[in-house]
CSV table of C-alpha atoms in Angstrom, one decimal:
chain,number,residue,atom,x,y,z
A,1,MET,CA,67.6,32.3,71.2
A,2,ASN,CA,68.4,28.8,72.6
A,3,ASN,CA,69.6,26.6,69.7
A,4,SER,CA,67.5,23.7,71.0
A,5,ARG,CA,64.4,25.7,70.2
A,6,LYS,CA,65.2,26.6,66.6
A,7,TRP,CA,64.1,23.1,65.4
A,8,ARG,CA,60.6,24.3,65.5
A,9,GLU,CA,61.3,27.0,63.0
A,10,TYR,CA,63.2,24.5,60.7
A,11,VAL,CA,60.3,22.0,60.9
A,12,THR,CA,57.9,24.6,59.8
A,13,ALA,CA,60.2,25.7,57.0
A,14,LEU,CA,60.8,22.3,55.7
A,15,SER,CA,57.0,21.7,55.6
A,16,ALA,CA,56.5,25.0,53.8
A,17,THR,CA,59.2,24.3,51.2
A,18,LEU,CA,57.8,21.0,50.2
A,19,ILE,CA,55.9,23.2,47.7
A,20,THR,CA,59.3,24.3,46.2
A,21,ALA,CA,60.3,20.7,46.0
A,22,ALA,CA,57.1,20.2,44.0
A,23,ALA,CA,58.3,23.1,41.8
A,24,GLY,CA,61.7,21.4,41.5
A,25,THR,CA,60.1,18.4,40.0
A,26,THR,CA,58.3,20.4,37.2
A,27,VAL,CA,61.7,21.9,36.3
A,28,GLY,CA,63.7,18.7,36.4
A,29,TRP,CA,61.0,16.6,34.8
A,30,THR,CA,61.9,17.8,31.3
A,31,SER,CA,65.5,16.5,31.4
A,32,PRO,CA,64.6,12.7,31.3
A,33,THR,CA,61.2,13.2,29.7
A,34,LEU,CA,62.4,15.1,26.6
A,35,SER,CA,64.9,12.3,25.9
A,36,ILE,CA,61.9,9.8,25.9
A,37,LEU,CA,59.7,12.1,23.9
A,38,TYR,CA,62.5,12.7,21.3
A,39,ALA,CA,63.1,9.0,20.8
A,40,LYS,CA,62.0,7.0,17.7
A,41,ASP,CA,59.8,4.8,19.9
A,42,SER,CA,58.3,7.9,21.7
A,43,PRO,CA,54.7,7.4,23.1
A,44,ILE,CA,54.1,11.0,21.9
A,45,GLN,CA,56.2,12.0,18.9
A,46,THR,CA,57.8,15.4,19.7
A,47,SER,CA,59.9,17.8,17.6
A,48,ARG,CA,62.7,19.8,19.0
A,49,ASP,CA,60.8,23.0,18.7
A,50,GLN,CA,57.9,21.4,20.7
A,51,GLY,CA,60.3,20.2,23.3
A,52,SER,CA,61.7,23.7,23.8
A,53,TRP,CA,58.1,24.9,24.5
A,54,ILE,CA,57.4,22.0,26.8
A,55,ALA,CA,60.5,23.1,28.8
A,56,SER,CA,59.9,26.8,28.8
A,57,ILE,CA,56.0,27.3,28.7
A,58,MET,CA,55.7,26.5,32.4
A,59,ILE,CA,57.9,29.3,33.4
A,60,LEU,CA,56.2,31.7,30.9
A,61,CYS,CA,52.8,31.0,32.5
A,62,SER,CA,54.2,31.4,36.0
A,63,ALA,CA,54.4,35.1,35.3
A,64,ALA,CA,50.5,35.2,35.4
A,65,SER,CA,50.1,34.2,39.1
A,66,PRO,CA,52.3,36.4,41.2
A,67,ILE,CA,49.8,39.4,41.1
A,68,PRO,CA,46.9,37.4,42.5
A,69,ALA,CA,49.3,35.6,44.8
A,70,SER,CA,50.6,38.9,46.4
A,71,TYR,CA,46.9,40.1,46.7
A,72,LEU,CA,46.0,36.8,48.4
A,73,ALA,CA,49.0,36.9,50.7
A,74,ASP,CA,47.9,40.3,52.0
A,75,ARG,CA,44.2,39.2,52.4
A,76,ILE,CA,44.3,35.6,53.5
A,77,GLY,CA,47.9,35.3,54.7
A,78,PRO,CA,51.0,33.7,53.1
A,79,LYS,CA,50.2,30.2,54.6
A,80,LYS,CA,46.8,29.9,52.9
A,81,THR,CA,48.3,31.3,49.7
A,82,LEU,CA,51.0,28.6,49.8
A,83,LEU,CA,48.5,25.9,50.3
A,84,LEU,CA,46.6,27.1,47.1
A,85,ALA,CA,49.8,26.6,45.1
A,86,ALA,CA,49.4,22.8,45.6
A,87,VAL,CA,46.2,22.7,43.4
A,88,PRO,CA,47.8,23.6,40.0
A,89,TYR,CA,50.6,21.0,40.6
A,90,ILE,CA,48.1,18.3,41.4
A,91,ILE,CA,46.0,19.1,38.2
A,92,GLY,CA,49.1,19.4,36.2
A,93,TRP,CA,50.4,15.8,37.1
A,94,ILE,CA,47.0,14.4,36.5
A,95,LEU,CA,47.0,15.8,33.0
A,96,VAL,CA,50.5,14.2,32.5
A,97,MET,CA,49.1,10.8,33.5
A,98,LEU,CA,46.3,11.1,30.9
A,99,ALA,CA,48.5,12.7,28.2
A,100,GLY,CA,48.2,11.2,24.8
A,101,ASN,CA,49.3,14.2,22.7
A,102,ILE,CA,51.4,17.4,22.9
A,103,PRO,CA,48.5,19.9,23.6
A,104,THR,CA,47.7,17.9,26.8
A,105,ILE,CA,51.4,18.2,27.9
A,106,TYR,CA,51.2,21.8,27.1
A,107,ALA,CA,48.2,22.2,29.2
A,108,SER,CA,49.7,20.4,32.1
A,109,ARG,CA,52.8,22.6,32.0
A,110,LEU,CA,50.7,25.8,31.8
A,111,ILE,CA,48.6,24.9,34.9
A,112,SER,CA,51.7,23.9,36.8
A,113,GLY,CA,53.2,27.3,36.0
A,114,LEU,CA,50.4,28.9,37.9
A,115,GLY,CA,51.5,26.9,41.0
A,116,TYR,CA,55.1,27.8,40.4
A,117,GLY,CA,54.4,31.5,40.5
A,118,ILE,CA,52.3,31.4,43.6
A,119,ALA,CA,54.9,29.2,45.4
A,120,TYR,CA,57.9,31.5,44.6
A,121,THR,CA,55.9,34.6,45.5
A,122,ALA,CA,54.6,33.4,48.9
A,123,ALA,CA,57.4,31.2,50.1
A,124,PRO,CA,60.0,34.0,50.5
A,125,MET,CA,57.5,36.1,52.4
A,126,TYR,CA,56.3,33.3,54.8
A,127,LEU,CA,59.8,32.1,55.6
A,128,GLY,CA,61.2,35.6,56.1
A,129,GLU,CA,58.3,36.4,58.5
A,130,ILE,CA,58.4,33.3,60.7
A,131,ALA,CA,62.3,33.2,61.1
A,132,SER,CA,64.3,34.7,63.9
A,133,ASP,CA,67.1,37.0,62.8
A,134,GLU,CA,69.8,34.6,63.4
A,135,VAL,CA,68.5,32.0,61.0
A,136,ARG,CA,66.5,34.0,58.5
A,137,GLY,CA,69.1,33.4,55.7
A,138,ALA,CA,69.4,29.7,56.3
A,139,MET,CA,65.6,29.3,56.4
A,140,ALA,CA,65.2,31.2,53.1
A,141,THR,CA,67.7,29.1,51.3
A,142,LEU,CA,65.7,26.1,52.1
A,143,ILE,CA,63.5,27.2,49.2
A,144,THR,CA,66.4,26.2,47.0
A,145,VAL,CA,67.4,23.1,49.0
A,146,MET,CA,64.0,21.6,48.5
A,147,SER,CA,63.8,22.7,44.9
A,148,LYS,CA,67.1,20.9,44.2
A,149,PHE,CA,65.8,17.8,46.0
A,150,GLY,CA,62.8,17.9,43.6
A,151,ILE,CA,65.1,18.2,40.6
A,152,LEU,CA,67.3,15.3,41.8
A,153,SER,CA,64.4,13.1,42.2
A,154,GLN,CA,63.7,13.5,38.4
A,155,TYR,CA,67.3,12.7,37.5
A,156,CYS,CA,67.3,9.6,39.7
A,157,ILE,CA,63.9,8.2,38.8
A,158,GLY,CA,62.9,9.6,35.5
A,159,PRO,CA,65.3,7.8,33.1
A,160,TYR,CA,64.3,4.4,34.5
A,161,VAL,CA,60.6,4.5,34.7
A,162,SER,CA,57.6,5.4,32.4
A,163,MET,CA,56.1,9.0,32.2
A,164,LEU,CA,53.1,7.6,34.1
A,165,ALA,CA,55.2,6.2,37.0
A,166,LEU,CA,57.2,9.4,37.3
A,167,ALA,CA,54.0,11.6,37.2
A,168,SER,CA,52.6,9.3,40.0
A,169,PHE,CA,55.6,9.9,42.2
A,170,ASN,CA,55.6,13.7,41.5
A,171,ILE,CA,51.9,14.1,42.4
A,172,SER,CA,52.6,12.7,46.0
A,173,ILE,CA,54.8,15.7,46.9
A,174,PRO,CA,52.2,18.5,46.7
A,175,ILE,CA,49.7,16.1,48.4
A,176,LEU,CA,52.2,15.5,51.2
A,177,PHE,CA,52.8,19.3,51.4
A,178,VAL,CA,49.1,19.9,52.0
A,179,VAL,CA,48.8,17.3,54.7
A,180,THR,CA,51.9,18.5,56.7
A,181,PHE,CA,51.7,22.3,56.1
A,182,SER,CA,48.0,22.6,57.1
A,183,THR,CA,49.0,22.1,60.7
A,184,MET,CA,51.8,24.8,60.7
A,185,PRO,CA,51.2,28.3,62.2
A,186,GLU,CA,50.5,31.4,60.0
A,187,SER,CA,53.0,34.3,59.9
A,188,PRO,CA,52.8,36.4,63.1
A,189,TYR,CA,53.4,39.5,60.8
A,190,TYR,CA,50.2,38.7,58.9
A,191,PHE,CA,48.2,38.4,62.1
A,192,ILE,CA,49.6,41.8,63.5
A,193,LYS,CA,48.7,43.4,60.1
A,194,SER,CA,45.2,42.0,60.4
A,195,GLY,CA,44.8,43.3,64.0
A,196,GLN,CA,44.8,39.7,65.4
A,197,LYS,CA,47.4,40.3,68.2
A,198,GLU,CA,46.4,37.3,70.3
A,199,GLU,CA,46.7,35.0,67.3
A,200,ALA,CA,50.1,36.6,66.5
A,201,GLU,CA,51.2,35.8,69.9
A,202,GLN,CA,50.1,32.2,69.8
A,203,SER,CA,51.8,31.7,66.4
A,204,LEU,CA,55.1,33.1,67.7
A,205,LYS,CA,54.9,30.9,70.7
A,206,LYS,CA,54.6,27.9,68.5
A,207,LEU,CA,57.5,29.0,66.3
A,208,ARG,CA,59.9,29.8,69.1
A,209,GLY,CA,59.0,27.1,71.5
A,210,LYS,CA,58.7,29.2,74.5
A,211,SER,CA,55.9,30.8,76.5
A,212,TYR,CA,57.3,34.4,76.9
A,213,VAL,CA,57.5,36.2,73.4
A,214,ARG,CA,56.2,39.5,74.5
A,215,GLU,CA,59.4,41.5,73.7
A,216,GLU,CA,59.8,40.1,70.2
A,217,LEU,CA,56.1,40.5,69.7
A,218,GLU,CA,56.3,44.2,70.7
A,219,SER,CA,59.3,44.7,68.3
A,220,MET,CA,57.3,43.2,65.4
A,221,ASN,CA,54.2,45.2,66.3
A,222,SER,CA,56.3,48.4,66.3
A,223,LEU,CA,57.8,47.7,62.9
A,224,VAL,CA,54.4,46.8,61.3
A,225,THR,CA,52.7,49.8,62.8
A,226,GLU,CA,55.5,52.0,61.4
A,227,ASN,CA,55.4,50.4,58.0
A,228,MET,CA,51.7,50.4,57.8
A,229,LYS,CA,51.4,54.1,58.3
A,230,GLU,CA,52.1,54.4,54.6
A,231,ASN,CA,49.4,53.2,52.2
A,232,SER,CA,51.0,50.7,49.8
A,233,ARG,CA,50.6,51.6,46.2
A,234,TRP,CA,52.2,49.8,43.2
A,235,LYS,CA,53.8,53.0,41.9
A,236,ASP,CA,55.6,53.4,45.4
A,237,LEU,CA,57.8,50.6,44.2
A,238,PHE,CA,59.2,52.9,41.6
A,239,VAL,CA,58.9,56.4,43.0
A,240,VAL,CA,60.1,55.7,46.5
A,241,GLY,CA,63.9,55.8,46.6
A,242,GLY,CA,64.5,52.7,48.9
A,243,ASN,CA,61.9,50.6,47.2
A,244,ARG,CA,63.4,51.5,43.8
A,245,LYS,CA,66.8,50.7,45.1
A,246,GLY,CA,65.6,47.4,46.4
A,247,LEU,CA,64.1,46.4,43.2
A,248,ILE,CA,67.2,47.3,41.2
A,249,ILE,CA,69.4,45.2,43.6
A,250,LEU,CA,67.1,42.2,43.3
A,251,MET,CA,66.5,42.5,39.5
A,252,GLY,CA,70.3,42.6,39.0
A,253,ILE,CA,70.9,39.6,41.2
A,254,TYR,CA,68.0,37.5,39.6
A,255,PHE,CA,69.1,38.5,36.1
A,256,THR,CA,72.6,37.2,36.9
A,257,GLN,CA,71.0,34.1,38.3
A,258,GLN,CA,69.1,33.3,35.2
A,259,PHE,CA,71.6,34.5,32.5
A,260,CYS,CA,74.4,32.6,34.0
A,261,GLY,CA,72.7,29.7,32.2
A,262,SER,CA,71.5,27.8,35.2
A,263,THR,CA,67.9,27.1,34.1
A,264,ALA,CA,69.0,26.1,30.6
A,265,ILE,CA,71.6,23.6,32.0
A,266,ILE,CA,68.9,22.1,34.5
A,267,SER,CA,66.3,21.8,31.9
A,268,TYR,CA,68.5,20.3,29.2
A,269,ALA,CA,71.1,18.5,31.3
A,270,GLN,CA,70.6,15.0,29.8
A,271,GLN,CA,70.9,16.6,26.2
A,272,ILE,CA,74.0,18.6,27.2
A,273,PHE,CA,75.9,15.6,28.7
A,274,GLY,CA,74.9,13.6,25.6
A,275,ALA,CA,76.4,16.2,23.4
A,276,ALA,CA,79.5,16.5,25.5
A,277,GLU,CA,80.3,12.8,25.2
A,278,GLY,CA,82.9,11.0,27.2
A,279,GLY,CA,82.9,10.0,31.0
A,280,LEU,CA,79.8,8.5,32.5
A,281,GLY,CA,76.5,8.0,30.6
A,282,ASP,CA,74.2,11.0,30.3
A,283,LYS,CA,71.8,9.5,32.8
A,284,GLU,CA,74.5,9.0,35.3
A,285,ASN,CA,76.0,12.3,34.8
A,286,CYS,CA,72.6,14.0,35.6
A,287,ILE,CA,72.4,12.0,38.8
A,288,LEU,CA,75.9,13.4,39.8
A,289,PHE,CA,74.8,16.8,38.5
A,290,GLY,CA,71.7,16.8,40.8
A,291,SER,CA,73.5,15.4,43.8
A,292,VAL,CA,76.1,18.2,43.7
A,293,GLN,CA,73.1,20.8,43.5
A,294,LEU,CA,71.4,19.3,46.5
A,295,LEU,CA,74.6,18.9,48.6
A,296,THR,CA,75.8,22.4,47.8
A,297,SER,CA,72.4,24.1,48.5
A,298,ALA,CA,72.5,22.4,51.9
A,299,ILE,CA,76.1,23.8,52.5
A,300,SER,CA,74.9,27.3,51.4
A,301,SER,CA,72.1,27.2,54.0
A,302,GLN,CA,74.7,26.8,56.7
A,303,LEU,CA,77.1,29.5,55.3
A,304,VAL,CA,74.6,32.2,54.4
A,305,ASP,CA,74.3,33.4,58.0
A,306,ARG,CA,78.0,32.9,58.7
A,307,LEU,CA,79.9,34.2,55.7
A,308,GLY,CA,77.2,36.7,54.6
A,309,ARG,CA,75.2,37.1,51.5
A,310,LYS,CA,77.5,39.3,49.4
A,311,PRO,CA,80.7,37.1,49.6
A,312,LEU,CA,78.7,34.0,48.6
A,313,LEU,CA,77.2,35.9,45.6
A,314,LEU,CA,80.5,37.2,44.5
A,315,MET,CA,82.2,33.7,44.8
A,316,SER,CA,79.2,32.2,42.9
A,317,SER,CA,79.1,34.6,40.1
A,318,CYS,CA,83.0,34.3,39.5
A,319,GLY,CA,82.7,30.5,39.5
A,320,VAL,CA,79.9,30.3,37.0
A,321,GLY,CA,81.5,32.9,34.7
A,322,LEU,CA,84.8,30.9,34.6
A,323,ALA,CA,83.0,27.5,34.1
A,324,ASN,CA,80.8,28.9,31.3
A,325,ILE,CA,83.9,30.1,29.4
A,326,ILE,CA,85.6,26.8,29.8
A,327,ILE,CA,82.5,24.8,28.7
A,328,GLY,CA,82.1,27.2,25.7
A,329,ALA,CA,85.8,26.6,24.7
A,330,TYR,CA,85.3,22.8,24.8
A,331,PHE,CA,82.2,23.0,22.6
A,332,TYR,CA,84.0,25.3,20.1
A,333,MET,CA,86.9,22.9,20.0
A,334,LYS,CA,84.4,20.1,19.4
A,335,HIS,CA,82.8,22.1,16.6
A,336,ALA,CA,85.9,23.6,14.9
A,337,TYR,CA,88.7,21.0,15.8
A,338,SER,CA,86.9,17.7,16.6
A,339,GLU,CA,90.0,15.7,15.9
A,340,TYR,CA,91.6,17.2,19.1
A,341,VAL,CA,88.7,16.8,21.3
A,342,VAL,CA,89.2,13.0,21.9
A,343,SER,CA,91.8,13.7,24.5
A,344,ILE,CA,89.7,16.1,26.4
A,345,THR,CA,86.3,14.8,26.6
A,346,PHE,CA,86.5,14.8,30.3
A,347,ILE,CA,86.3,18.6,30.4
A,348,PRO,CA,82.4,19.0,30.6
A,349,ILE,CA,82.2,16.1,33.1
A,350,VAL,CA,84.6,18.0,35.4
A,351,VAL,CA,83.5,21.6,34.8
A,352,ILE,CA,79.8,21.3,34.8
A,353,PRO,CA,79.7,20.0,38.4
A,354,ILE,CA,82.0,22.9,39.2
A,355,PHE,CA,79.4,25.2,37.6
A,356,ILE,CA,76.7,23.7,39.6
A,357,PHE,CA,78.7,24.0,42.9
A,358,SER,CA,79.5,27.7,42.1
A,359,TYR,CA,75.9,28.5,41.1
A,360,THR,CA,74.2,26.7,44.0
A,361,ILE,CA,76.5,28.0,46.7
A,362,GLY,CA,75.2,31.6,46.1
A,363,LEU,CA,73.1,32.5,43.1
A,364,ALA,CA,70.7,29.6,43.5
A,365,THR,CA,70.1,30.2,47.3
A,366,VAL,CA,71.1,33.7,48.5
A,367,PRO,CA,68.6,35.8,46.4
A,368,PHE,CA,65.7,34.1,48.2
A,369,ALA,CA,67.2,35.3,51.6
A,370,ILE,CA,67.6,38.8,50.2
A,371,THR,CA,64.1,38.8,48.9
A,372,SER,CA,62.6,37.8,52.2
A,373,GLU,CA,64.2,40.7,54.2
A,374,ILE,CA,64.9,43.7,52.0
A,375,PHE,CA,61.4,45.3,51.8
A,376,PRO,CA,59.1,46.9,54.5
A,377,THR,CA,55.9,45.0,55.4
A,378,ASN,CA,53.6,47.3,53.6
A,379,ILE,CA,55.1,46.9,50.2
A,380,LYS,CA,56.7,43.4,50.5
A,381,SER,CA,54.0,41.3,48.7
A,382,LYS,CA,54.0,43.8,45.8
A,383,ALA,CA,57.7,43.9,45.4
A,384,THR,CA,57.9,40.0,45.6
A,385,CYS,CA,55.2,39.8,42.9
A,386,VAL,CA,57.1,42.2,40.6
A,387,ILE,CA,60.4,40.3,41.1
A,388,GLN,CA,58.7,36.9,40.5
A,389,ILE,CA,57.2,38.2,37.2
A,390,PHE,CA,60.6,39.5,36.3
A,391,VAL,CA,62.3,36.1,37.2
A,392,ALA,CA,59.6,34.3,35.1
A,393,VAL,CA,60.2,36.4,32.0
A,394,MET,CA,64.1,36.0,32.3
A,395,THR,CA,63.8,32.2,32.9
A,396,PHE,CA,61.5,31.8,29.9
A,397,ALA,CA,63.8,33.8,27.7
A,398,VAL,CA,66.8,31.7,28.7
A,399,THR,CA,65.1,28.3,28.5
A,400,LYS,CA,63.5,29.1,25.1
A,401,LEU,CA,66.5,31.0,23.5
A,402,TYR,CA,69.0,28.6,24.6
A,403,GLN,CA,67.9,25.7,22.5
A,404,ILE,CA,67.6,28.0,19.5
A,405,VAL,CA,71.2,29.5,20.0
A,406,ALA,CA,72.6,26.0,20.6
A,407,ASP,CA,70.9,24.6,17.5
A,408,TYR,CA,71.7,27.4,15.1
A,409,LEU,CA,74.8,29.0,16.5
A,410,GLY,CA,76.4,26.2,18.5
A,411,TYR,CA,76.7,25.3,22.2
A,412,HIS,CA,79.9,27.5,22.5
A,413,VAL,CA,78.1,30.7,21.6
A,414,ALA,CA,75.4,30.0,24.2
A,415,PHE,CA,77.9,29.3,27.0
A,416,TRP,CA,80.2,32.2,26.1
A,417,GLY,CA,77.2,34.4,26.3
A,418,PHE,CA,76.4,33.0,29.8
A,419,GLY,CA,80.0,33.6,30.8
A,420,GLY,CA,80.0,37.3,29.8
A,421,LEU,CA,76.8,38.0,31.6
A,422,SER,CA,78.0,36.1,34.8
A,423,ILE,CA,81.1,38.4,34.9
A,424,ALA,CA,78.9,41.5,34.5
A,425,GLY,CA,76.9,40.2,37.5
A,426,VAL,CA,80.1,40.1,39.5
A,427,ILE,CA,80.6,43.8,39.0
A,428,PHE,CA,77.0,44.6,39.7
A,429,ILE,CA,76.9,42.7,43.1
A,430,LEU,CA,80.2,44.2,44.2
A,431,VAL,CA,78.9,47.8,43.6
A,432,MET,CA,75.2,47.6,44.6
A,433,LEU,CA,74.5,45.0,47.1
A,434,PRO,CA,74.7,45.9,50.9
A,435,GLU,CA,75.4,43.1,53.5
A,436,THR,CA,72.4,42.1,55.5
A,437,LYS,CA,73.7,39.1,57.5
A,438,GLY,CA,72.2,38.8,61.0
A,439,GLN,CA,70.5,42.1,60.9
A,440,SER,CA,66.9,42.8,62.0
A,441,PHE,CA,64.2,44.0,59.5
A,442,ALA,CA,64.5,47.5,61.0
A,443,ALA,CA,68.2,47.7,60.6
A,444,ILE,CA,68.1,46.4,57.0
A,445,GLN,CA,65.4,48.9,56.2
A,446,GLU,CA,67.5,51.7,57.7
A,447,LYS,CA,70.4,50.8,55.4
A,448,ILE,CA,68.3,50.5,52.2
A,449,TYR,CA,66.1,53.5,53.0
A,450,LYS,CA,68.7,55.8,54.5
A,451,SER,CA,68.4,58.4,51.8
A,452,ASP,CA,64.7,58.7,52.1
A,453,LYS,CA,63.2,61.6,54.0
A,454,VAL,CA,59.7,61.4,55.4
A,455,ILE,CA,57.3,64.4,54.9
A,456,TYR,CA,53.6,64.8,55.4
A,457,GLU,CA,51.2,66.1,52.8
A,458,LYS,CA,47.6,67.1,53.4
A,459,GLY,CA,45.2,65.2,51.2
A,460,GLU,CA,41.6,66.0,50.4
A,461,ASP,CA,40.3,64.0,53.4
A,462,HIS,CA,43.3,62.7,55.4
A,463,MET,CA,46.9,63.3,56.2
A,464,ALA,CA,49.0,60.9,54.0
A,465,ARG,CA,52.5,60.0,55.0
A,466,VAL,CA,54.7,60.1,51.9
A,467,LYS,CA,58.5,59.2,51.3
A,468,ILE,CA,60.5,61.2,48.9
A,469,ASN,CA,64.1,60.5,47.9
A,470,ILE,CA,66.8,63.0,48.5
């Protein structure tokens, strides 16, 4: 496809991922805000335990919305489902503006969590289905690029304004998303599944910027027709060999993504830099930290379709594992041999940006590309739903347990644990993950489902097409 026409896809993707920028604001918001809430002159007196719940409860609640989101994506389309995700964010920030006590903040985080779960369920589906094969990986990584933009905005603005002013800025992002994304086309795959072939053709013409799309449309139609011959059931995710393999691959990658410590560092960045001491101030370090995230995610979006998914994930997992071990060693020295730490206070200031670069170049971005392409059309929404619930539970566990481990056992124990799990992730990715760079959905499914054999069984009132693993 002519490069000059791809801008239409990118504009659509940028508009769609404004909702993940909104998600980023809810994640990054805790870093400057908890410092305000913990202060002696806090407008709402907050304990450390309450702070850990403020940081983690949103992610826990996000596990409640992927199932209805996947249902809606199948029934009304991923575009309309994404638009619905804006509603909880808007309500959540209104509650923050009105907050005068901890329960109101809890409520705002719980409601925002519903939007988070919807956004991260529907966004990979939508981007994977609107993108051409050559740029699908880059398009999916925009989920992370925009999320990091949202996080950076909190680091840059949050320490210098009131909670009310920050919430006022944050609410503008989901509103802008609704205004811009309402004009964008629906997924052509959704129209084909719904039997609206004329609408699918019009959608594809808008996305590709050309009047002749019949060949690509027929290819999409053939793939959807083949996929939809099989009735999609929840248990098929676990009994069909290819589906099960896809789930295992993604769960292993997302487990590594979360247990490398990324969410804990993002949520508690200002507190970590304050504990590290040395170098710039904690606020300035957070801005540097967020800038590295945003820049690296943008670089990753350009590399994922050139170098491939697997090399980036391997490099990323190795980098975060090494960085965690070094940061853990620094905090151990600070804990056990504090008199020697004065000369090495620069270590966290140097190593944490290396961690962020390593994490963002692969683990933060590439999993969304793989999520968008690894499952057939008939099972994709259910698979994405299960993965998002899994991620929500893992993220909650890391965010909540990190503060407990850091407070009672020390920062060094937390970071060494993250380091060991990161290295385990390297081995998993090396053994389990196939490369999908530049391949069509059909080619990817052939690779994942190559050990599946199709047989036909006679049901009570119809012939059902069933896959078994051999």
